[in-house]
């Protein structure tokens, strides 16, 4: 009986020690991962400052011509900070980015659309994409072209395009044609979006400012070949991080060669 009690107690001691060891190992791994995470953050911050002050020479040579159209997705709460949005646009203008799409997903008009007038008053050399008749991605303007898009624009575009496809297919069926059950394929949708004026230029690069790594409902048909980079919160935006994102994009070899978009939807075909 004493032997059994001793073995039973020994078993419990071994289990307790093993459990304690696993807990200590788990806490140790958490400390290592957390320390590595903060080291990476600190490294990115220092690198950003080095880029800003010109210490890292390679970032001075930006092949900005490869970035013909840039989209910026801003989380709705951050989008209320108009001064930061304007500062971001000024940074982009200073490095030669001339065609920018601003997107947020809030409300019927979007936060950024409501701030449009303030943005244009602050950026004297900026114009709305509606004012530009020529192909916005095939010219070197002396001004910055801005497009304002919200989540509702994407929903309305899909609804209009779907209605156009339905009406076209229905008319074709009524005059004795064959009902096309494959009408909803991508080429038909692209054509319908162009007709209703909702195709829009496709960004080469999309920068996401917000806590979530998501494009937050940016029209999916416009980002089929777009590179997406998460930049963190707009509250902590840094010039060096922006330059690094653009530099990394321009250094990537893109294995496609499609004609770029214009401000006139009917000329866009990718």
Tab-separated table of C-alpha atoms in Angstrom:
chain	number	residue	atom	x	y	z
A	1	UNK	CA	0.000	0.000	0.000
A	2	UNK	CA	2.831	2.365	0.916
A	3	UNK	CA	4.568	1.473	-2.357
A	4	UNK	CA	1.421	2.347	-4.324
A	5	UNK	CA	1.024	5.648	-2.506
A	6	UNK	CA	4.660	6.492	-3.160
A	7	UNK	CA	4.364	5.665	-6.858
A	8	UNK	CA	1.141	7.659	-7.078
A	9	UNK	CA	2.749	10.676	-5.425
A	10	UNK	CA	5.809	10.376	-7.656
A	11	UNK	CA	3.557	10.324	-10.722
A	12	UNK	CA	1.806	13.499	-9.616
A	13	UNK	CA	5.130	15.196	-8.952
A	14	UNK	CA	6.426	14.262	-12.405
A	15	UNK	CA	3.188	15.534	-14.045
A	16	UNK	CA	3.375	18.784	-12.079
A	17	UNK	CA	7.031	19.300	-13.044
A	18	UNK	CA	6.247	18.531	-16.694
A	19	UNK	CA	3.308	20.941	-16.699
A	20	UNK	CA	5.433	23.644	-15.086
A	21	UNK	CA	8.180	23.001	-17.635
A	22	UNK	CA	5.731	23.360	-20.535
A	23	UNK	CA	4.408	26.599	-19.070
A	24	UNK	CA	7.913	27.970	-18.708
A	25	UNK	CA	8.733	26.900	-22.275
A	26	UNK	CA	5.550	28.605	-23.557
A	27	UNK	CA	6.353	31.841	-21.720
A	28	UNK	CA	9.931	31.678	-22.986
A	29	UNK	CA	8.742	31.283	-26.599
A	30	UNK	CA	6.317	34.188	-26.131
A	31	UNK	CA	9.139	36.367	-24.863
A	32	UNK	CA	11.348	35.421	-27.820
A	33	UNK	CA	8.595	36.067	-30.386
A	34	UNK	CA	7.595	39.363	-28.749
A	35	UNK	CA	11.222	40.481	-28.538
A	36	UNK	CA	11.769	39.588	-32.204
A	37	UNK	CA	8.603	41.479	-33.169
A	38	UNK	CA	9.691	44.629	-31.339
A	39	UNK	CA	13.181	44.337	-32.783
A	40	UNK	CA	11.678	44.243	-36.282
A	41	UNK	CA	9.513	47.285	-35.499
A	42	UNK	CA	12.512	49.180	-34.151
A	43	UNK	CA	14.549	48.148	-37.182
A	44	UNK	CA	11.852	49.377	-39.566
A	45	UNK	CA	11.616	52.689	-37.702
A	46	UNK	CA	15.386	53.249	-37.838
A	47	UNK	CA	15.479	52.230	-41.497
A	48	UNK	CA	12.669	54.679	-42.228
A	49	UNK	CA	14.591	57.506	-40.590
A	50	UNK	CA	17.774	56.562	-42.453
A	51	UNK	CA	15.849	56.652	-45.746
A	52	UNK	CA	14.268	59.997	-44.843
A	53	UNK	CA	17.634	61.582	-44.120
A	54	UNK	CA	19.291	60.115	-47.205
A	55	UNK	CA	21.669	57.795	-45.367
A	56	UNK	CA	20.646	54.797	-47.483
A	57	UNK	CA	21.689	55.945	-50.937
A	58	UNK	CA	19.932	53.263	-52.962
A	59	UNK	CA	16.513	54.676	-52.118
A	60	UNK	CA	17.386	57.948	-53.810
A	61	UNK	CA	17.135	56.382	-57.268
A	62	UNK	CA	13.414	55.745	-57.740
A	63	UNK	CA	12.292	54.618	-61.195
A	64	UNK	CA	9.020	56.397	-60.619
A	65	UNK	CA	7.974	55.949	-64.264
A	66	UNK	CA	7.069	52.329	-63.460
A	67	UNK	CA	4.425	53.571	-61.036
A	68	UNK	CA	1.859	55.049	-63.404
A	69	UNK	CA	-1.158	54.779	-61.114
A	70	UNK	CA	-1.158	54.491	-57.321
A	71	UNK	CA	-4.136	53.630	-55.108
A	72	UNK	CA	-4.295	54.408	-51.402
A	73	UNK	CA	-6.827	52.630	-49.201
A	74	UNK	CA	-7.372	54.415	-45.878
A	75	UNK	CA	-9.371	52.964	-42.995
A	76	UNK	CA	-12.403	55.149	-42.344
A	77	UNK	CA	-11.361	56.416	-38.901
A	78	UNK	CA	-7.923	57.382	-40.200
A	79	UNK	CA	-9.527	59.016	-43.238
A	80	UNK	CA	-10.976	61.723	-40.987
A	81	UNK	CA	-7.441	63.046	-40.491
A	82	UNK	CA	-7.427	65.265	-43.551
A	83	UNK	CA	-4.135	66.954	-42.615
A	84	UNK	CA	-2.329	63.592	-42.651
A	85	UNK	CA	-3.935	62.639	-45.961
A	86	UNK	CA	-2.768	65.941	-47.449
A	87	UNK	CA	0.737	65.403	-46.063
A	88	UNK	CA	0.827	61.936	-47.615
A	89	UNK	CA	-0.197	63.365	-50.982
A	90	UNK	CA	2.478	66.064	-50.701
A	91	UNK	CA	5.093	63.381	-50.099
A	92	UNK	CA	3.906	61.506	-53.183
A	93	UNK	CA	3.948	64.672	-55.269
A	94	UNK	CA	7.497	65.438	-54.124
A	95	UNK	CA	8.791	62.087	-55.446
A	96	UNK	CA	6.936	62.391	-58.754
A	97	UNK	CA	3.798	60.283	-58.268
A	98	UNK	CA	1.175	62.116	-60.323
A	99	UNK	CA	-1.850	59.786	-60.539
A	100	UNK	CA	-3.433	58.767	-57.246
A	101	UNK	CA	-6.715	57.103	-56.271
A	102	UNK	CA	-7.950	57.660	-52.695
A	103	UNK	CA	-10.380	55.100	-51.267
A	104	UNK	CA	-12.284	54.561	-48.037
A	105	UNK	CA	-15.352	52.424	-47.383
A	106	UNK	CA	-17.410	54.644	-45.099
A	107	UNK	CA	-20.935	55.883	-45.857
A	108	UNK	CA	-22.677	56.872	-49.059
A	109	UNK	CA	-20.012	59.319	-50.180
A	110	UNK	CA	-17.043	58.268	-48.093
A	111	UNK	CA	-14.972	60.339	-45.699
A	112	UNK	CA	-12.370	61.268	-48.301
A	113	UNK	CA	-14.985	62.447	-50.788
A	114	UNK	CA	-16.355	64.808	-48.149
A	115	UNK	CA	-12.825	66.177	-47.660
A	116	UNK	CA	-12.247	66.585	-51.397
A	117	UNK	CA	-12.688	70.364	-51.416
A	118	UNK	CA	-10.260	70.844	-48.521
A	119	UNK	CA	-7.682	68.602	-50.192
A	120	UNK	CA	-7.872	70.497	-53.489
A	121	UNK	CA	-7.628	73.839	-51.699
A	122	UNK	CA	-4.444	72.697	-49.945
A	123	UNK	CA	-2.875	70.986	-52.957
A	124	UNK	CA	-2.801	73.826	-55.468
A	125	UNK	CA	-1.432	71.667	-58.298
A	126	UNK	CA	-3.980	68.850	-57.907
A	127	UNK	CA	-6.859	68.160	-60.298
A	128	UNK	CA	-9.760	65.755	-60.212
A	129	UNK	CA	-9.636	62.855	-62.656
A	130	UNK	CA	-12.944	64.091	-64.079
A	131	UNK	CA	-11.164	67.267	-65.231
A	132	UNK	CA	-8.523	65.340	-67.166
A	133	UNK	CA	-9.584	64.184	-70.619
A	134	UNK	CA	-6.343	62.572	-71.737
A	135	UNK	CA	-4.991	59.186	-70.709
A	136	UNK	CA	-3.883	59.733	-67.112
A	137	UNK	CA	-1.286	56.953	-67.232
A	138	UNK	CA	0.373	57.934	-70.503
A	139	UNK	CA	1.353	61.514	-69.924
A	140	UNK	CA	3.692	63.471	-67.681
A	141	UNK	CA	1.489	66.180	-66.158
A	142	UNK	CA	2.662	69.200	-64.232
A	143	UNK	CA	-0.146	68.524	-61.756
A	144	UNK	CA	-1.334	65.637	-59.574
A	145	UNK	CA	-4.468	63.815	-60.727
A	146	UNK	CA	-6.711	62.582	-57.900
A	147	UNK	CA	-9.556	60.083	-58.008
A	148	UNK	CA	-11.898	59.642	-55.029
A	149	UNK	CA	-13.595	56.262	-54.620
A	150	UNK	CA	-15.770	54.817	-51.858
A	151	UNK	CA	-17.243	51.414	-51.107
A	152	UNK	CA	-20.641	52.445	-52.484
A	153	UNK	CA	-19.089	53.180	-55.892
A	154	UNK	CA	-18.128	49.530	-56.218
A	155	UNK	CA	-21.587	48.300	-55.254
A	156	UNK	CA	-23.291	50.690	-57.667
A	157	UNK	CA	-20.887	49.741	-60.452
A	158	UNK	CA	-21.628	46.037	-60.095
A	159	UNK	CA	-25.381	46.699	-59.964
A	160	UNK	CA	-25.298	48.849	-63.118
A	161	UNK	CA	-23.093	46.378	-64.988
A	162	UNK	CA	-25.274	43.416	-63.972
A	163	UNK	CA	-28.403	45.247	-65.072
A	164	UNK	CA	-26.813	46.115	-68.422
A	165	UNK	CA	-25.785	42.497	-68.998
A	166	UNK	CA	-29.278	41.280	-68.111
A	167	UNK	CA	-31.019	43.781	-70.414
A	168	UNK	CA	-28.667	43.007	-73.305
A	169	UNK	CA	-29.099	39.273	-72.909
A	170	UNK	CA	-32.867	39.576	-72.473
A	171	UNK	CA	-33.215	41.667	-75.668
A	172	UNK	CA	-31.099	39.188	-77.581
A	173	UNK	CA	-33.344	36.355	-76.399
A	174	UNK	CA	-36.537	38.232	-77.355
A	175	UNK	CA	-35.422	38.794	-80.949
A	176	UNK	CA	-34.810	35.095	-81.419
A	177	UNK	CA	-31.207	34.887	-80.409
A	178	UNK	CA	-29.709	32.186	-78.250
A	179	UNK	CA	-29.698	32.899	-74.537
A	180	UNK	CA	-26.086	33.189	-73.433
A	181	UNK	CA	-25.798	31.395	-70.109
A	182	UNK	CA	-22.106	32.325	-69.880
A	183	UNK	CA	-22.745	36.077	-70.167
A	184	UNK	CA	-21.471	36.710	-66.662
A	185	UNK	CA	-17.921	35.734	-67.511
A	186	UNK	CA	-15.171	38.248	-66.817
A	187	UNK	CA	-14.874	39.739	-70.365
A	188	UNK	CA	-18.585	40.571	-70.397
A	189	UNK	CA	-18.407	42.138	-66.961
A	190	UNK	CA	-15.382	44.233	-67.961
A	191	UNK	CA	-17.170	45.423	-71.093
A	192	UNK	CA	-20.304	46.299	-69.097
A	193	UNK	CA	-18.244	48.216	-66.518
A	194	UNK	CA	-16.617	50.206	-69.310
A	195	UNK	CA	-19.983	51.052	-70.869
A	196	UNK	CA	-21.492	52.296	-67.598
A	197	UNK	CA	-18.340	54.331	-66.931
A	198	UNK	CA	-17.146	52.438	-63.849
A	199	UNK	CA	-14.073	50.591	-65.122
A	200	UNK	CA	-11.481	53.144	-64.087
A	201	UNK	CA	-7.694	52.867	-64.190
A	202	UNK	CA	-6.111	49.802	-62.611
A	203	UNK	CA	-3.485	50.739	-59.993
A	204	UNK	CA	0.020	49.351	-60.279
A	205	UNK	CA	0.462	49.572	-56.520
A	206	UNK	CA	-2.078	49.765	-53.689
A	207	UNK	CA	-1.025	51.016	-50.242
A	208	UNK	CA	-3.280	50.148	-47.304
A	209	UNK	CA	-3.263	52.479	-44.304
A	210	UNK	CA	-5.153	50.943	-41.404
A	211	UNK	CA	-4.967	48.233	-38.735
A	212	UNK	CA	-6.286	45.480	-41.022
A	213	UNK	CA	-4.367	43.819	-43.857
A	214	UNK	CA	-7.228	44.159	-46.339
A	215	UNK	CA	-8.145	46.280	-49.339
A	216	UNK	CA	-11.411	47.069	-47.482
A	217	UNK	CA	-13.695	46.570	-50.459
A	218	UNK	CA	-11.683	48.401	-53.122
A	219	UNK	CA	-13.244	47.418	-56.488
A	220	UNK	CA	-11.834	43.960	-57.131
A	221	UNK	CA	-11.980	44.240	-60.941
A	222	UNK	CA	-9.464	47.090	-60.754
A	223	UNK	CA	-6.757	45.245	-58.785
A	224	UNK	CA	-6.309	41.997	-60.707
A	225	UNK	CA	-2.592	42.667	-61.283
A	226	UNK	CA	-2.044	45.176	-58.490
A	227	UNK	CA	0.636	44.746	-55.838
A	228	UNK	CA	-0.793	45.413	-52.355
A	229	UNK	CA	1.333	46.645	-49.435
A	230	UNK	CA	0.087	47.130	-45.869
A	231	UNK	CA	1.541	50.325	-44.386
A	232	UNK	CA	0.059	50.287	-40.880
A	233	UNK	CA	-2.012	53.061	-39.332
A	234	UNK	CA	-2.050	56.513	-40.899
A	235	UNK	CA	-1.233	57.865	-37.441
A	236	UNK	CA	2.233	56.345	-37.714
A	237	UNK	CA	2.917	56.967	-41.392
A	238	UNK	CA	6.559	57.663	-42.202
A	239	UNK	CA	8.140	59.154	-45.281
A	240	UNK	CA	10.870	56.527	-45.306
A	241	UNK	CA	8.360	53.659	-45.263
A	242	UNK	CA	6.521	55.217	-48.208
A	243	UNK	CA	9.722	55.549	-50.215
A	244	UNK	CA	10.694	51.966	-49.370
A	245	UNK	CA	7.329	50.613	-50.566
A	246	UNK	CA	7.614	52.498	-53.862
A	247	UNK	CA	11.277	51.507	-54.287
A	248	UNK	CA	10.508	47.806	-53.702
A	249	UNK	CA	7.699	47.971	-56.262
A	250	UNK	CA	9.893	49.561	-58.922
A	251	UNK	CA	12.561	46.893	-58.389
A	252	UNK	CA	10.183	43.979	-58.933
A	253	UNK	CA	10.129	42.444	-62.382
A	254	UNK	CA	6.524	42.224	-63.545
A	255	UNK	CA	5.868	39.284	-65.856
A	256	UNK	CA	2.951	40.854	-67.664
A	257	UNK	CA	2.624	43.637	-70.180
A	258	UNK	CA	-0.892	44.958	-70.487
A	259	UNK	CA	-1.990	48.298	-71.869
A	260	UNK	CA	-2.593	50.711	-69.015
A	261	UNK	CA	-5.820	52.490	-68.185
A	262	UNK	CA	-7.017	55.885	-69.118
A	263	UNK	CA	-9.397	58.295	-67.497
A	264	UNK	CA	-11.878	57.384	-70.225
A	265	UNK	CA	-13.314	53.972	-69.282
A	266	UNK	CA	-13.979	52.974	-72.887
A	267	UNK	CA	-10.254	52.952	-73.684
A	268	UNK	CA	-9.289	50.682	-70.802
A	269	UNK	CA	-8.616	47.100	-71.695
A	270	UNK	CA	-6.417	44.790	-69.780
